[in-house]
GROMACS .gro file of C-alpha atoms in nm:
model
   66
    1UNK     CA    1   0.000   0.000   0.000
    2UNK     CA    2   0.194   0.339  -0.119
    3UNK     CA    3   0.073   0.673   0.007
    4UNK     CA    4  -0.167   0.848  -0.206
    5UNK     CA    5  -0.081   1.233  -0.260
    6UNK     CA    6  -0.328   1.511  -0.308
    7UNK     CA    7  -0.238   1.473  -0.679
    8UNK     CA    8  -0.382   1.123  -0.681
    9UNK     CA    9  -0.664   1.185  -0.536
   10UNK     CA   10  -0.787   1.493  -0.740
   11UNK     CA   11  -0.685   1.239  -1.052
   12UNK     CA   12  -0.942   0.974  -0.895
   13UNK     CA   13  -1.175   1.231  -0.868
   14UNK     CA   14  -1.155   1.368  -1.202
   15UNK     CA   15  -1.178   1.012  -1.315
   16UNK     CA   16  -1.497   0.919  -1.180
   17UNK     CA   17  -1.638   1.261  -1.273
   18UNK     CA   18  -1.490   1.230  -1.640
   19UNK     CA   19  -1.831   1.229  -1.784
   20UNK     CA   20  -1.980   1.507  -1.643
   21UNK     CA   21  -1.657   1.762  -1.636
   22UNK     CA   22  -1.674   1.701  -2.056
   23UNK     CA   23  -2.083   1.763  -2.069
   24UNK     CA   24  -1.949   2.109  -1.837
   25UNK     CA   25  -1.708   2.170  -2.151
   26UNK     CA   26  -1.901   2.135  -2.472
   27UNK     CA   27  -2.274   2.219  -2.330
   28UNK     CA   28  -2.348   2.562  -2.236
   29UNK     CA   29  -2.635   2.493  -1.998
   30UNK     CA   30  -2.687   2.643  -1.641
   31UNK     CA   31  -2.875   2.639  -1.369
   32UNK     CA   32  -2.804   2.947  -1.220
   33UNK     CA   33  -3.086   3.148  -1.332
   34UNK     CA   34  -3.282   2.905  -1.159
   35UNK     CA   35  -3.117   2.886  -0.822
   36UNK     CA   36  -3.132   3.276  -0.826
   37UNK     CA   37  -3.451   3.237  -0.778
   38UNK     CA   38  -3.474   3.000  -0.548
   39UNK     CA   39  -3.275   3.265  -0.360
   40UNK     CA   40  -3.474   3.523  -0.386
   41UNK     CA   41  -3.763   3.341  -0.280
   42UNK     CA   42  -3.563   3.193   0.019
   43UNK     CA   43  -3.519   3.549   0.090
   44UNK     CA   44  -3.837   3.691   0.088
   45UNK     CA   45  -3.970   3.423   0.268
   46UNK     CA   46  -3.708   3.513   0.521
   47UNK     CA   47  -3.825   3.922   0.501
   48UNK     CA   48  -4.188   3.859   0.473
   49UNK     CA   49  -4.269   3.578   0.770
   50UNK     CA   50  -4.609   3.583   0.897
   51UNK     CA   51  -4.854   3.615   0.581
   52UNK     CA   52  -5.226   3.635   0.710
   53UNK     CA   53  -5.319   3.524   0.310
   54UNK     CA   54  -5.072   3.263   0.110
   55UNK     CA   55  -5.204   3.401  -0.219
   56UNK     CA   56  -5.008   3.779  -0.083
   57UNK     CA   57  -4.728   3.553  -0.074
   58UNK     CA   58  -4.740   3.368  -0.396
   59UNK     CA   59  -4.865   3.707  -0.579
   60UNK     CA   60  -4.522   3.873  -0.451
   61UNK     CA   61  -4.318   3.547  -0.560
   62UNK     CA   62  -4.451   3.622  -0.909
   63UNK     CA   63  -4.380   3.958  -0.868
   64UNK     CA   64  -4.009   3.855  -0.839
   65UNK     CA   65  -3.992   3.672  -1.170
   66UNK     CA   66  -4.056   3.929  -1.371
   0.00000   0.00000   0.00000
């Protein structure tokens, strides 16, 4: 049994990954208009607890899309 190095193991890990590190390269696709708005509503859930009517709440989530 030899000792592994940091360089071995980030070679492991790029192995397994291989796949999905060469989708990341030739496909331009992202998520990250999506997760911003998952933030934002995380957020204004955070700002705006206590809603005496959901539909306030889901009428200002909309509002945030746009």
């Amino acid at each position: 049994q030899r000792n592994r190095t940091s360089m071995d193991t980030v070679m492991n890990t790029f192995r397994k990954n291989r796949q999905a590190i060469l989708n990341a390269c030739c496909y331009h696709n992202s998520n990250g208009p999506l997760e911003g708005i998952n933030r934002k509503i995380k957020t204004l859930k955070r700002n705006c607890y206590g809603f005496r009517n959901l539909n306030n709440f889901f009428n200002r989530i909309s509002l945030i899309q746009k």
